[in-house]
Protein backbone atom coordinates (compact mmCIF):
# COMPACT_ATOMS: atom_id res chain seq x y z
CA UNK A 1 0.00 0.00 0.00
CA UNK A 2 1.28 3.43 -0.95
CA UNK A 3 1.56 5.52 2.18
CA UNK A 4 3.08 8.69 3.63
CA UNK A 5 3.22 9.11 7.40
CA UNK A 6 4.14 12.47 8.92
CA UNK A 7 5.34 13.08 12.44
CA UNK A 8 7.12 15.71 14.48
CA UNK A 9 4.40 18.30 14.90
CA UNK A 10 3.59 19.92 18.19
CA UNK A 11 3.44 23.13 20.20
CA UNK A 12 6.42 25.46 19.93
CA UNK A 13 7.06 29.02 21.06
CA UNK A 14 7.56 31.83 18.55
CA UNK A 15 11.17 31.86 17.41
CA UNK A 16 11.54 28.16 18.10
CA UNK A 17 12.36 25.24 15.83
CA UNK A 18 10.74 21.99 14.85
CA UNK A 19 11.64 19.18 12.45
CA UNK A 20 8.91 17.33 10.62
CA UNK A 21 9.42 13.86 9.16
CA UNK A 22 7.50 11.97 6.49
CA UNK A 23 8.13 8.26 6.00
CA UNK A 24 7.20 6.84 2.60
CA UNK A 25 6.24 3.27 1.83
CA UNK A 26 4.74 1.32 -1.05
CA UNK A 27 6.56 3.20 -3.82
CA UNK A 28 10.12 3.89 -4.92
CA UNK A 29 10.77 6.99 -2.82
CA UNK A 30 14.03 7.89 -4.55
CA UNK A 31 12.31 8.16 -7.93
CA UNK A 32 9.95 10.99 -7.02
CA UNK A 33 10.16 14.63 -6.13
CA UNK A 34 8.43 15.32 -2.84
CA UNK A 35 6.74 18.33 -1.34
CA UNK A 36 5.26 19.91 1.79
CA UNK A 37 1.90 21.69 1.81
CA UNK A 38 0.30 23.37 4.81
CA UNK A 39 -3.17 24.45 5.81
CA UNK A 40 -3.75 27.03 8.51
CA UNK A 41 -6.86 26.55 10.67
CA UNK A 42 -9.97 27.23 8.60
CA UNK A 43 -7.89 28.32 5.60
CA UNK A 44 -6.91 26.96 2.22
CA UNK A 45 -3.93 24.96 1.01
CA UNK A 46 -0.53 26.61 0.75
CA UNK A 47 2.45 25.03 -0.98
CA UNK A 48 5.54 25.30 1.25
CA UNK A 49 8.52 23.53 -0.30
CA UNK A 50 9.63 20.85 -2.74
CA UNK A 51 12.72 18.74 -3.36
CA UNK A 52 13.85 16.89 -6.46
CA UNK A 53 14.05 13.11 -6.59
CA UNK A 54 17.80 13.07 -5.96
CA UNK A 55 17.73 15.91 -3.44
CA UNK A 56 19.91 18.19 -5.53
CA UNK A 57 17.26 20.86 -6.07
CA UNK A 58 15.06 22.51 -3.48
CA UNK A 59 12.31 25.09 -3.80
CA UNK A 60 10.52 27.28 -1.25
CA UNK A 61 7.54 29.55 -0.99
CA UNK A 62 8.54 33.15 -0.26
CA UNK A 63 6.75 32.92 3.09
CA UNK A 64 9.24 30.34 4.42
CA UNK A 65 12.40 31.03 2.41
CA UNK A 66 15.42 31.39 4.64
CA UNK A 67 13.63 29.82 7.64
CA UNK A 68 12.64 26.33 6.45
CA UNK A 69 14.87 23.64 4.94
CA UNK A 70 13.62 20.60 3.07
CA UNK A 71 15.76 17.47 2.81
CA UNK A 72 15.46 13.75 2.22
CA UNK A 73 17.20 10.52 3.20
CA UNK A 74 16.76 7.81 0.60
CA UNK A 75 18.19 5.15 2.90
CA UNK A 76 15.34 5.81 5.32
CA UNK A 77 12.67 6.63 2.72
CA UNK A 78 12.12 9.81 4.69
CA UNK A 79 11.39 13.43 3.83
CA UNK A 80 12.15 16.20 6.32
CA UNK A 81 11.20 19.79 6.92
CA UNK A 82 13.41 21.72 9.32
CA UNK A 83 11.50 24.77 10.51
CA UNK A 84 13.38 27.55 12.27
CA UNK A 85 12.40 31.03 13.50
CA UNK A 86 8.80 29.90 13.71
CA UNK A 87 6.02 32.49 13.73
CA UNK A 88 2.38 32.40 14.77
CA UNK A 89 1.41 32.42 11.09
CA UNK A 90 3.22 29.10 10.59
CA UNK A 91 0.52 27.41 12.68
CA UNK A 92 -1.04 24.81 10.38
CA UNK A 93 -1.48 21.19 9.47
CA UNK A 94 1.56 20.19 7.45
CA UNK A 95 1.10 17.56 4.75
CA UNK A 96 3.80 15.78 2.77
CA UNK A 97 2.91 14.65 -0.72
CA UNK A 98 4.36 13.04 -3.81
CA UNK A 99 5.13 16.05 -6.01
CA UNK A 100 5.14 14.09 -9.27
CA UNK A 101 2.12 11.86 -8.85
CA UNK A 102 -0.18 14.43 -7.18
CA UNK A 103 -2.34 11.70 -5.65
CA UNK A 104 -0.29 10.53 -2.66
CA UNK A 105 -0.65 12.60 0.51
CA UNK A 106 0.01 11.94 4.16
CA UNK A 107 -2.59 12.48 6.87
CA UNK A 108 -0.84 15.59 8.15
CA UNK A 109 0.86 16.69 11.34
CA UNK A 110 -0.24 19.70 13.35
CA UNK A 111 2.14 22.53 14.20
CA UNK A 112 1.09 25.22 16.67
CA UNK A 113 3.28 28.25 17.25
CA UNK A 114 2.19 30.04 20.39
CA UNK A 115 3.53 31.38 23.66
CA UNK B 1 4.25 34.03 -9.78
CA UNK B 2 1.09 32.45 -11.13
CA UNK B 3 -2.07 33.13 -9.11
CA UNK B 4 -5.12 30.88 -9.17
CA UNK B 5 -8.56 32.40 -8.54
CA UNK B 6 -11.58 30.22 -7.87
CA UNK B 7 -15.23 31.16 -7.91
CA UNK B 8 -17.51 31.05 -6.15
CA UNK B 9 -16.05 30.83 -2.64
CA UNK B 10 -19.19 29.11 -1.40
CA UNK B 11 -21.85 27.28 -3.34
CA UNK B 12 -25.19 26.16 -1.91
CA UNK B 13 -26.79 23.26 -3.77
CA UNK B 14 -29.14 20.32 -3.39
CA UNK B 15 -28.64 16.63 -4.03
CA UNK B 16 -29.10 16.01 -7.74
CA UNK B 17 -28.07 19.50 -8.82
CA UNK B 18 -25.45 20.10 -11.49
CA UNK B 19 -22.74 22.36 -10.09
CA UNK B 20 -19.78 24.07 -11.68
CA UNK B 21 -16.73 25.68 -10.13
CA UNK B 22 -14.40 27.89 -12.10
CA UNK B 23 -10.70 28.53 -11.75
CA UNK B 24 -8.73 31.23 -13.53
CA UNK B 25 -4.95 31.41 -13.81
CA UNK B 26 -3.16 34.76 -13.88
CA UNK B 27 -1.22 33.59 -16.94
CA UNK B 28 -1.53 30.73 -19.36
CA UNK B 29 -0.78 27.32 -17.86
CA UNK B 30 -1.78 25.07 -20.78
CA UNK B 31 -3.51 22.13 -19.05
CA UNK B 32 -1.26 21.90 -15.97
CA UNK B 33 -4.32 22.01 -13.73
CA UNK B 34 -5.65 19.61 -11.11
CA UNK B 35 -8.75 19.54 -8.93
CA UNK B 36 -8.91 18.21 -5.38
CA UNK B 37 -11.73 17.46 -2.95
CA UNK B 38 -11.14 17.94 0.77
CA UNK B 39 -13.37 16.99 3.67
CA UNK B 40 -12.81 18.25 7.24
CA UNK B 41 -9.97 16.46 9.00
CA UNK B 42 -8.76 14.75 5.83
CA UNK B 43 -6.01 15.30 3.32
CA UNK B 44 -7.00 16.52 -0.13
CA UNK B 45 -8.07 13.86 -2.62
CA UNK B 46 -7.08 14.15 -6.27
CA UNK B 47 -10.08 14.17 -8.59
CA UNK B 48 -8.78 15.40 -11.94
CA UNK B 49 -5.38 16.14 -13.44
CA UNK B 50 -4.18 17.58 -16.72
CA UNK B 51 -7.36 19.69 -16.61
CA UNK B 52 -9.69 16.93 -17.75
CA UNK B 53 -8.30 13.47 -16.90
CA UNK B 54 -10.31 11.68 -14.25
CA UNK B 55 -8.20 10.10 -11.52
CA UNK B 56 -8.71 6.35 -11.19
CA UNK B 57 -11.59 5.49 -8.89
CA UNK B 58 -13.25 8.91 -9.07
CA UNK B 59 -16.93 8.78 -10.07
CA UNK B 60 -17.74 9.80 -13.62
CA UNK B 61 -20.13 12.52 -12.43
CA UNK B 62 -16.98 14.62 -11.95
CA UNK B 63 -15.51 16.24 -15.04
CA UNK B 64 -12.97 18.92 -15.81
CA UNK B 65 -12.45 21.17 -18.79
CA UNK B 66 -10.45 24.13 -19.97
CA UNK B 67 -6.99 25.14 -21.05
CA UNK B 68 -4.84 28.24 -21.00
CA UNK B 69 -6.25 30.39 -18.21
CA UNK B 70 -9.85 29.28 -17.68
CA UNK B 71 -10.90 25.97 -16.18
CA UNK B 72 -14.07 24.36 -14.87
CA UNK B 73 -14.90 21.51 -12.52
CA UNK B 74 -18.40 20.12 -12.99
CA UNK B 75 -20.39 17.67 -10.90
CA UNK B 76 -23.25 16.39 -13.03
CA UNK B 77 -25.54 15.24 -10.24
CA UNK B 78 -24.49 16.21 -6.73
CA UNK B 79 -24.45 13.34 -4.24
CA UNK B 80 -24.45 13.53 -0.42
CA UNK B 81 -20.78 12.49 -0.37
CA UNK B 82 -19.84 15.46 -2.57
CA UNK B 83 -20.45 18.17 0.02
CA UNK B 84 -16.88 19.28 0.62
CA UNK B 85 -14.34 21.94 -0.30
CA UNK B 86 -12.77 21.86 -3.75
CA UNK B 87 -9.42 23.31 -4.78
CA UNK B 88 -7.85 23.88 -8.15
CA UNK B 89 -4.09 23.59 -8.38
CA UNK B 90 -1.46 24.59 -10.92
CA UNK B 91 1.42 22.11 -10.82
CA UNK B 92 3.78 22.78 -13.71
CA UNK B 93 6.16 25.02 -11.80
CA UNK B 94 5.85 24.63 -8.06
CA UNK B 95 2.32 24.14 -6.78
CA UNK B 96 -0.22 26.95 -6.53
CA UNK B 97 -3.71 26.44 -5.16
CA UNK B 98 -6.91 28.35 -5.61
CA UNK B 99 -8.52 29.64 -2.43
CA UNK B 100 -11.13 26.87 -2.41
CA UNK B 101 -14.86 26.50 -3.03
CA UNK B 102 -17.04 25.12 -0.27
CA UNK B 103 -20.03 23.18 -1.58
CA UNK B 104 -22.69 23.18 1.10
CA UNK B 105 -26.19 21.82 1.45
CA UNK B 106 -28.89 24.23 0.36
PDB file of C-alpha atoms in Angstrom:
ATOM      1  CA  UNK A   1       0.000   0.000   0.000  1.00  0.00           C
ATOM      2  CA  UNK A   2       1.282   3.430  -0.951  1.00  0.00           C
ATOM      3  CA  UNK A   3       1.560   5.525   2.181  1.00  0.00           C
ATOM      4  CA  UNK A   4       3.077   8.692   3.629  1.00  0.00           C
ATOM      5  CA  UNK A   5       3.218   9.113   7.395  1.00  0.00           C
ATOM      6  CA  UNK A   6       4.135  12.475   8.916  1.00  0.00           C
ATOM      7  CA  UNK A   7       5.339  13.082  12.436  1.00  0.00           C
ATOM      8  CA  UNK A   8       7.121  15.711  14.485  1.00  0.00           C
ATOM      9  CA  UNK A   9       4.402  18.299  14.896  1.00  0.00           C
ATOM     10  CA  UNK A  10       3.589  19.921  18.194  1.00  0.00           C
ATOM     11  CA  UNK A  11       3.439  23.127  20.202  1.00  0.00           C
ATOM     12  CA  UNK A  12       6.421  25.464  19.925  1.00  0.00           C
ATOM     13  CA  UNK A  13       7.058  29.025  21.057  1.00  0.00           C
ATOM     14  CA  UNK A  14       7.559  31.832  18.554  1.00  0.00           C
ATOM     15  CA  UNK A  15      11.166  31.865  17.412  1.00  0.00           C
ATOM     16  CA  UNK A  16      11.541  28.164  18.102  1.00  0.00           C
ATOM     17  CA  UNK A  17      12.363  25.244  15.829  1.00  0.00           C
ATOM     18  CA  UNK A  18      10.745  21.988  14.851  1.00  0.00           C
ATOM     19  CA  UNK A  19      11.635  19.182  12.446  1.00  0.00           C
ATOM     20  CA  UNK A  20       8.913  17.329  10.616  1.00  0.00           C
ATOM     21  CA  UNK A  21       9.422  13.861   9.158  1.00  0.00           C
ATOM     22  CA  UNK A  22       7.502  11.974   6.491  1.00  0.00           C
ATOM     23  CA  UNK A  23       8.125   8.258   6.001  1.00  0.00           C
ATOM     24  CA  UNK A  24       7.204   6.843   2.603  1.00  0.00           C
ATOM     25  CA  UNK A  25       6.238   3.267   1.832  1.00  0.00           C
ATOM     26  CA  UNK A  26       4.743   1.320  -1.052  1.00  0.00           C
ATOM     27  CA  UNK A  27       6.560   3.197  -3.817  1.00  0.00           C
ATOM     28  CA  UNK A  28      10.123   3.894  -4.923  1.00  0.00           C
ATOM     29  CA  UNK A  29      10.769   6.995  -2.817  1.00  0.00           C
ATOM     30  CA  UNK A  30      14.034   7.895  -4.549  1.00  0.00           C
ATOM     31  CA  UNK A  31      12.306   8.162  -7.932  1.00  0.00           C
ATOM     32  CA  UNK A  32       9.945  10.992  -7.021  1.00  0.00           C
ATOM     33  CA  UNK A  33      10.164  14.631  -6.132  1.00  0.00           C
ATOM     34  CA  UNK A  34       8.428  15.322  -2.841  1.00  0.00           C
ATOM     35  CA  UNK A  35       6.741  18.332  -1.342  1.00  0.00           C
ATOM     36  CA  UNK A  36       5.257  19.906   1.790  1.00  0.00           C
ATOM     37  CA  UNK A  37       1.903  21.690   1.812  1.00  0.00           C
ATOM     38  CA  UNK A  38       0.298  23.370   4.811  1.00  0.00           C
ATOM     39  CA  UNK A  39      -3.170  24.448   5.815  1.00  0.00           C
ATOM     40  CA  UNK A  40      -3.751  27.034   8.513  1.00  0.00           C
ATOM     41  CA  UNK A  41      -6.858  26.551  10.671  1.00  0.00           C
ATOM     42  CA  UNK A  42      -9.966  27.232   8.604  1.00  0.00           C
ATOM     43  CA  UNK A  43      -7.889  28.324   5.600  1.00  0.00           C
ATOM     44  CA  UNK A  44      -6.908  26.960   2.216  1.00  0.00           C
ATOM     45  CA  UNK A  45      -3.934  24.958   1.012  1.00  0.00           C
ATOM     46  CA  UNK A  46      -0.527  26.610   0.746  1.00  0.00           C
ATOM     47  CA  UNK A  47       2.448  25.028  -0.980  1.00  0.00           C
ATOM     48  CA  UNK A  48       5.537  25.297   1.248  1.00  0.00           C
ATOM     49  CA  UNK A  49       8.517  23.527  -0.299  1.00  0.00           C
ATOM     50  CA  UNK A  50       9.632  20.855  -2.739  1.00  0.00           C
ATOM     51  CA  UNK A  51      12.720  18.742  -3.356  1.00  0.00           C
ATOM     52  CA  UNK A  52      13.854  16.887  -6.462  1.00  0.00           C
ATOM     53  CA  UNK A  53      14.053  13.110  -6.589  1.00  0.00           C
ATOM     54  CA  UNK A  54      17.802  13.068  -5.955  1.00  0.00           C
ATOM     55  CA  UNK A  55      17.727  15.914  -3.441  1.00  0.00           C
ATOM     56  CA  UNK A  56      19.912  18.190  -5.526  1.00  0.00           C
ATOM     57  CA  UNK A  57      17.262  20.862  -6.073  1.00  0.00           C
ATOM     58  CA  UNK A  58      15.061  22.506  -3.477  1.00  0.00           C
ATOM     59  CA  UNK A  59      12.310  25.089  -3.798  1.00  0.00           C
ATOM     60  CA  UNK A  60      10.522  27.279  -1.252  1.00  0.00           C
ATOM     61  CA  UNK A  61       7.542  29.550  -0.990  1.00  0.00           C
ATOM     62  CA  UNK A  62       8.536  33.148  -0.263  1.00  0.00           C
ATOM     63  CA  UNK A  63       6.753  32.918   3.091  1.00  0.00           C
ATOM     64  CA  UNK A  64       9.242  30.335   4.418  1.00  0.00           C
ATOM     65  CA  UNK A  65      12.401  31.033   2.406  1.00  0.00           C
ATOM     66  CA  UNK A  66      15.419  31.386   4.641  1.00  0.00           C
ATOM     67  CA  UNK A  67      13.630  29.816   7.640  1.00  0.00           C
ATOM     68  CA  UNK A  68      12.642  26.326   6.452  1.00  0.00           C
ATOM     69  CA  UNK A  69      14.875  23.636   4.945  1.00  0.00           C
ATOM     70  CA  UNK A  70      13.621  20.595   3.071  1.00  0.00           C
ATOM     71  CA  UNK A  71      15.759  17.468   2.810  1.00  0.00           C
ATOM     72  CA  UNK A  72      15.459  13.747   2.223  1.00  0.00           C
ATOM     73  CA  UNK A  73      17.201  10.515   3.196  1.00  0.00           C
ATOM     74  CA  UNK A  74      16.759   7.806   0.598  1.00  0.00           C
ATOM     75  CA  UNK A  75      18.187   5.145   2.905  1.00  0.00           C
ATOM     76  CA  UNK A  76      15.341   5.809   5.325  1.00  0.00           C
ATOM     77  CA  UNK A  77      12.670   6.628   2.724  1.00  0.00           C
ATOM     78  CA  UNK A  78      12.118   9.811   4.691  1.00  0.00           C
ATOM     79  CA  UNK A  79      11.392  13.427   3.827  1.00  0.00           C
ATOM     80  CA  UNK A  80      12.148  16.200   6.315  1.00  0.00           C
ATOM     81  CA  UNK A  81      11.198  19.794   6.916  1.00  0.00           C
ATOM     82  CA  UNK A  82      13.409  21.721   9.321  1.00  0.00           C
ATOM     83  CA  UNK A  83      11.496  24.772  10.509  1.00  0.00           C
ATOM     84  CA  UNK A  84      13.384  27.554  12.270  1.00  0.00           C
ATOM     85  CA  UNK A  85      12.397  31.027  13.502  1.00  0.00           C
ATOM     86  CA  UNK A  86       8.797  29.904  13.706  1.00  0.00           C
ATOM     87  CA  UNK A  87       6.021  32.490  13.729  1.00  0.00           C
ATOM     88  CA  UNK A  88       2.383  32.397  14.766  1.00  0.00           C
ATOM     89  CA  UNK A  89       1.410  32.424  11.090  1.00  0.00           C
ATOM     90  CA  UNK A  90       3.218  29.099  10.593  1.00  0.00           C
ATOM     91  CA  UNK A  91       0.521  27.415  12.679  1.00  0.00           C
ATOM     92  CA  UNK A  92      -1.036  24.814  10.384  1.00  0.00           C
ATOM     93  CA  UNK A  93      -1.480  21.185   9.472  1.00  0.00           C
ATOM     94  CA  UNK A  94       1.564  20.189   7.446  1.00  0.00           C
ATOM     95  CA  UNK A  95       1.098  17.559   4.745  1.00  0.00           C
ATOM     96  CA  UNK A  96       3.797  15.782   2.773  1.00  0.00           C
ATOM     97  CA  UNK A  97       2.912  14.646  -0.720  1.00  0.00           C
ATOM     98  CA  UNK A  98       4.363  13.037  -3.808  1.00  0.00           C
ATOM     99  CA  UNK A  99       5.131  16.055  -6.008  1.00  0.00           C
ATOM    100  CA  UNK A 100       5.144  14.091  -9.275  1.00  0.00           C
ATOM    101  CA  UNK A 101       2.119  11.855  -8.854  1.00  0.00           C
ATOM    102  CA  UNK A 102      -0.184  14.430  -7.184  1.00  0.00           C
ATOM    103  CA  UNK A 103      -2.336  11.704  -5.653  1.00  0.00           C
ATOM    104  CA  UNK A 104      -0.285  10.526  -2.664  1.00  0.00           C
ATOM    105  CA  UNK A 105      -0.651  12.599   0.513  1.00  0.00           C
ATOM    106  CA  UNK A 106       0.006  11.939   4.164  1.00  0.00           C
ATOM    107  CA  UNK A 107      -2.593  12.480   6.871  1.00  0.00           C
ATOM    108  CA  UNK A 108      -0.842  15.593   8.146  1.00  0.00           C
ATOM    109  CA  UNK A 109       0.860  16.685  11.341  1.00  0.00           C
ATOM    110  CA  UNK A 110      -0.237  19.703  13.347  1.00  0.00           C
ATOM    111  CA  UNK A 111       2.135  22.533  14.204  1.00  0.00           C
ATOM    112  CA  UNK A 112       1.086  25.220  16.666  1.00  0.00           C
ATOM    113  CA  UNK A 113       3.282  28.254  17.247  1.00  0.00           C
ATOM    114  CA  UNK A 114       2.185  30.040  20.389  1.00  0.00           C
ATOM    115  CA  UNK A 115       3.533  31.379  23.657  1.00  0.00           C
TER     116      UNK A 115
ATOM    117  CA  UNK B   1       4.247  34.034  -9.779  1.00  0.00           C
ATOM    118  CA  UNK B   2       1.088  32.451 -11.129  1.00  0.00           C
ATOM    119  CA  UNK B   3      -2.065  33.127  -9.111  1.00  0.00           C
ATOM    120  CA  UNK B   4      -5.120  30.876  -9.174  1.00  0.00           C
ATOM    121  CA  UNK B   5      -8.558  32.401  -8.545  1.00  0.00           C
ATOM    122  CA  UNK B   6     -11.580  30.219  -7.875  1.00  0.00           C
ATOM    123  CA  UNK B   7     -15.233  31.162  -7.912  1.00  0.00           C
ATOM    124  CA  UNK B   8     -17.512  31.045  -6.149  1.00  0.00           C
ATOM    125  CA  UNK B   9     -16.045  30.832  -2.644  1.00  0.00           C
ATOM    126  CA  UNK B  10     -19.187  29.114  -1.402  1.00  0.00           C
ATOM    127  CA  UNK B  11     -21.846  27.279  -3.342  1.00  0.00           C
ATOM    128  CA  UNK B  12     -25.187  26.155  -1.911  1.00  0.00           C
ATOM    129  CA  UNK B  13     -26.787  23.265  -3.772  1.00  0.00           C
ATOM    130  CA  UNK B  14     -29.143  20.323  -3.394  1.00  0.00           C
ATOM    131  CA  UNK B  15     -28.637  16.627  -4.033  1.00  0.00           C
ATOM    132  CA  UNK B  16     -29.102  16.010  -7.745  1.00  0.00           C
ATOM    133  CA  UNK B  17     -28.068  19.496  -8.822  1.00  0.00           C
ATOM    134  CA  UNK B  18     -25.446  20.097 -11.492  1.00  0.00           C
ATOM    135  CA  UNK B  19     -22.742  22.356 -10.092  1.00  0.00           C
ATOM    136  CA  UNK B  20     -19.779  24.073 -11.679  1.00  0.00           C
ATOM    137  CA  UNK B  21     -16.726  25.676 -10.132  1.00  0.00           C
ATOM    138  CA  UNK B  22     -14.403  27.892 -12.105  1.00  0.00           C
ATOM    139  CA  UNK B  23     -10.698  28.530 -11.751  1.00  0.00           C
ATOM    140  CA  UNK B  24      -8.732  31.233 -13.531  1.00  0.00           C
ATOM    141  CA  UNK B  25      -4.951  31.410 -13.807  1.00  0.00           C
ATOM    142  CA  UNK B  26      -3.159  34.765 -13.882  1.00  0.00           C
ATOM    143  CA  UNK B  27      -1.224  33.586 -16.937  1.00  0.00           C
ATOM    144  CA  UNK B  28      -1.532  30.725 -19.356  1.00  0.00           C
ATOM    145  CA  UNK B  29      -0.777  27.324 -17.863  1.00  0.00           C
ATOM    146  CA  UNK B  30      -1.776  25.070 -20.775  1.00  0.00           C
ATOM    147  CA  UNK B  31      -3.508  22.135 -19.053  1.00  0.00           C
ATOM    148  CA  UNK B  32      -1.265  21.904 -15.965  1.00  0.00           C
ATOM    149  CA  UNK B  33      -4.316  22.006 -13.730  1.00  0.00           C
ATOM    150  CA  UNK B  34      -5.651  19.614 -11.113  1.00  0.00           C
ATOM    151  CA  UNK B  35      -8.745  19.536  -8.928  1.00  0.00           C
ATOM    152  CA  UNK B  36      -8.914  18.209  -5.376  1.00  0.00           C
ATOM    153  CA  UNK B  37     -11.729  17.459  -2.948  1.00  0.00           C
ATOM    154  CA  UNK B  38     -11.140  17.936   0.767  1.00  0.00           C
ATOM    155  CA  UNK B  39     -13.367  16.989   3.668  1.00  0.00           C
ATOM    156  CA  UNK B  40     -12.810  18.246   7.244  1.00  0.00           C
ATOM    157  CA  UNK B  41      -9.973  16.463   8.999  1.00  0.00           C
ATOM    158  CA  UNK B  42      -8.762  14.747   5.831  1.00  0.00           C
ATOM    159  CA  UNK B  43      -6.010  15.295   3.317  1.00  0.00           C
ATOM    160  CA  UNK B  44      -6.995  16.520  -0.129  1.00  0.00           C
ATOM    161  CA  UNK B  45      -8.065  13.862  -2.617  1.00  0.00           C
ATOM    162  CA  UNK B  46      -7.082  14.151  -6.273  1.00  0.00           C
ATOM    163  CA  UNK B  47     -10.081  14.171  -8.594  1.00  0.00           C
ATOM    164  CA  UNK B  48      -8.784  15.396 -11.939  1.00  0.00           C
ATOM    165  CA  UNK B  49      -5.380  16.136 -13.440  1.00  0.00           C
ATOM    166  CA  UNK B  50      -4.179  17.578 -16.725  1.00  0.00           C
ATOM    167  CA  UNK B  51      -7.357  19.688 -16.608  1.00  0.00           C
ATOM    168  CA  UNK B  52      -9.692  16.926 -17.753  1.00  0.00           C
ATOM    169  CA  UNK B  53      -8.296  13.467 -16.904  1.00  0.00           C
ATOM    170  CA  UNK B  54     -10.312  11.683 -14.246  1.00  0.00           C
ATOM    171  CA  UNK B  55      -8.197  10.096 -11.518  1.00  0.00           C
ATOM    172  CA  UNK B  56      -8.705   6.346 -11.185  1.00  0.00           C
ATOM    173  CA  UNK B  57     -11.589   5.487  -8.886  1.00  0.00           C
ATOM    174  CA  UNK B  58     -13.245   8.905  -9.073  1.00  0.00           C
ATOM    175  CA  UNK B  59     -16.929   8.782 -10.068  1.00  0.00           C
ATOM    176  CA  UNK B  60     -17.735   9.799 -13.621  1.00  0.00           C
ATOM    177  CA  UNK B  61     -20.128  12.523 -12.429  1.00  0.00           C
ATOM    178  CA  UNK B  62     -16.982  14.619 -11.947  1.00  0.00           C
ATOM    179  CA  UNK B  63     -15.510  16.243 -15.038  1.00  0.00           C
ATOM    180  CA  UNK B  64     -12.970  18.922 -15.813  1.00  0.00           C
ATOM    181  CA  UNK B  65     -12.453  21.173 -18.785  1.00  0.00           C
ATOM    182  CA  UNK B  66     -10.452  24.134 -19.974  1.00  0.00           C
ATOM    183  CA  UNK B  67      -6.985  25.141 -21.055  1.00  0.00           C
ATOM    184  CA  UNK B  68      -4.844  28.236 -20.999  1.00  0.00           C
ATOM    185  CA  UNK B  69      -6.251  30.393 -18.207  1.00  0.00           C
ATOM    186  CA  UNK B  70      -9.849  29.283 -17.676  1.00  0.00           C
ATOM    187  CA  UNK B  71     -10.904  25.969 -16.181  1.00  0.00           C
ATOM    188  CA  UNK B  72     -14.067  24.361 -14.871  1.00  0.00           C
ATOM    189  CA  UNK B  73     -14.902  21.508 -12.525  1.00  0.00           C
ATOM    190  CA  UNK B  74     -18.405  20.125 -12.991  1.00  0.00           C
ATOM    191  CA  UNK B  75     -20.388  17.665 -10.904  1.00  0.00           C
ATOM    192  CA  UNK B  76     -23.249  16.388 -13.030  1.00  0.00           C
ATOM    193  CA  UNK B  77     -25.543  15.241 -10.236  1.00  0.00           C
ATOM    194  CA  UNK B  78     -24.495  16.211  -6.729  1.00  0.00           C
ATOM    195  CA  UNK B  79     -24.448  13.345  -4.240  1.00  0.00           C
ATOM    196  CA  UNK B  80     -24.455  13.533  -0.417  1.00  0.00           C
ATOM    197  CA  UNK B  81     -20.781  12.491  -0.369  1.00  0.00           C
ATOM    198  CA  UNK B  82     -19.844  15.462  -2.569  1.00  0.00           C
ATOM    199  CA  UNK B  83     -20.447  18.171   0.018  1.00  0.00           C
ATOM    200  CA  UNK B  84     -16.879  19.282   0.622  1.00  0.00           C
ATOM    201  CA  UNK B  85     -14.342  21.937  -0.299  1.00  0.00           C
ATOM    202  CA  UNK B  86     -12.772  21.859  -3.754  1.00  0.00           C
ATOM    203  CA  UNK B  87      -9.416  23.309  -4.779  1.00  0.00           C
ATOM    204  CA  UNK B  88      -7.848  23.879  -8.147  1.00  0.00           C
ATOM    205  CA  UNK B  89      -4.086  23.588  -8.383  1.00  0.00           C
ATOM    206  CA  UNK B  90      -1.461  24.593 -10.923  1.00  0.00           C
ATOM    207  CA  UNK B  91       1.421  22.113 -10.819  1.00  0.00           C
ATOM    208  CA  UNK B  92       3.778  22.785 -13.713  1.00  0.00           C
ATOM    209  CA  UNK B  93       6.165  25.017 -11.803  1.00  0.00           C
ATOM    210  CA  UNK B  94       5.845  24.627  -8.059  1.00  0.00           C
ATOM    211  CA  UNK B  95       2.318  24.141  -6.778  1.00  0.00           C
ATOM    212  CA  UNK B  96      -0.217  26.948  -6.530  1.00  0.00           C
ATOM    213  CA  UNK B  97      -3.711  26.438  -5.165  1.00  0.00           C
ATOM    214  CA  UNK B  98      -6.908  28.352  -5.612  1.00  0.00           C
ATOM    215  CA  UNK B  99      -8.517  29.638  -2.434  1.00  0.00           C
ATOM    216  CA  UNK B 100     -11.129  26.868  -2.415  1.00  0.00           C
ATOM    217  CA  UNK B 101     -14.856  26.500  -3.027  1.00  0.00           C
ATOM    218  CA  UNK B 102     -17.038  25.118  -0.273  1.00  0.00           C
ATOM    219  CA  UNK B 103     -20.027  23.176  -1.577  1.00  0.00           C
ATOM    220  CA  UNK B 104     -22.687  23.182   1.101  1.00  0.00           C
ATOM    221  CA  UNK B 105     -26.186  21.821   1.454  1.00  0.00           C
ATOM    222  CA  UNK B 106     -28.892  24.227   0.364  1.00  0.00           C
TER     223      UNK B 106
END
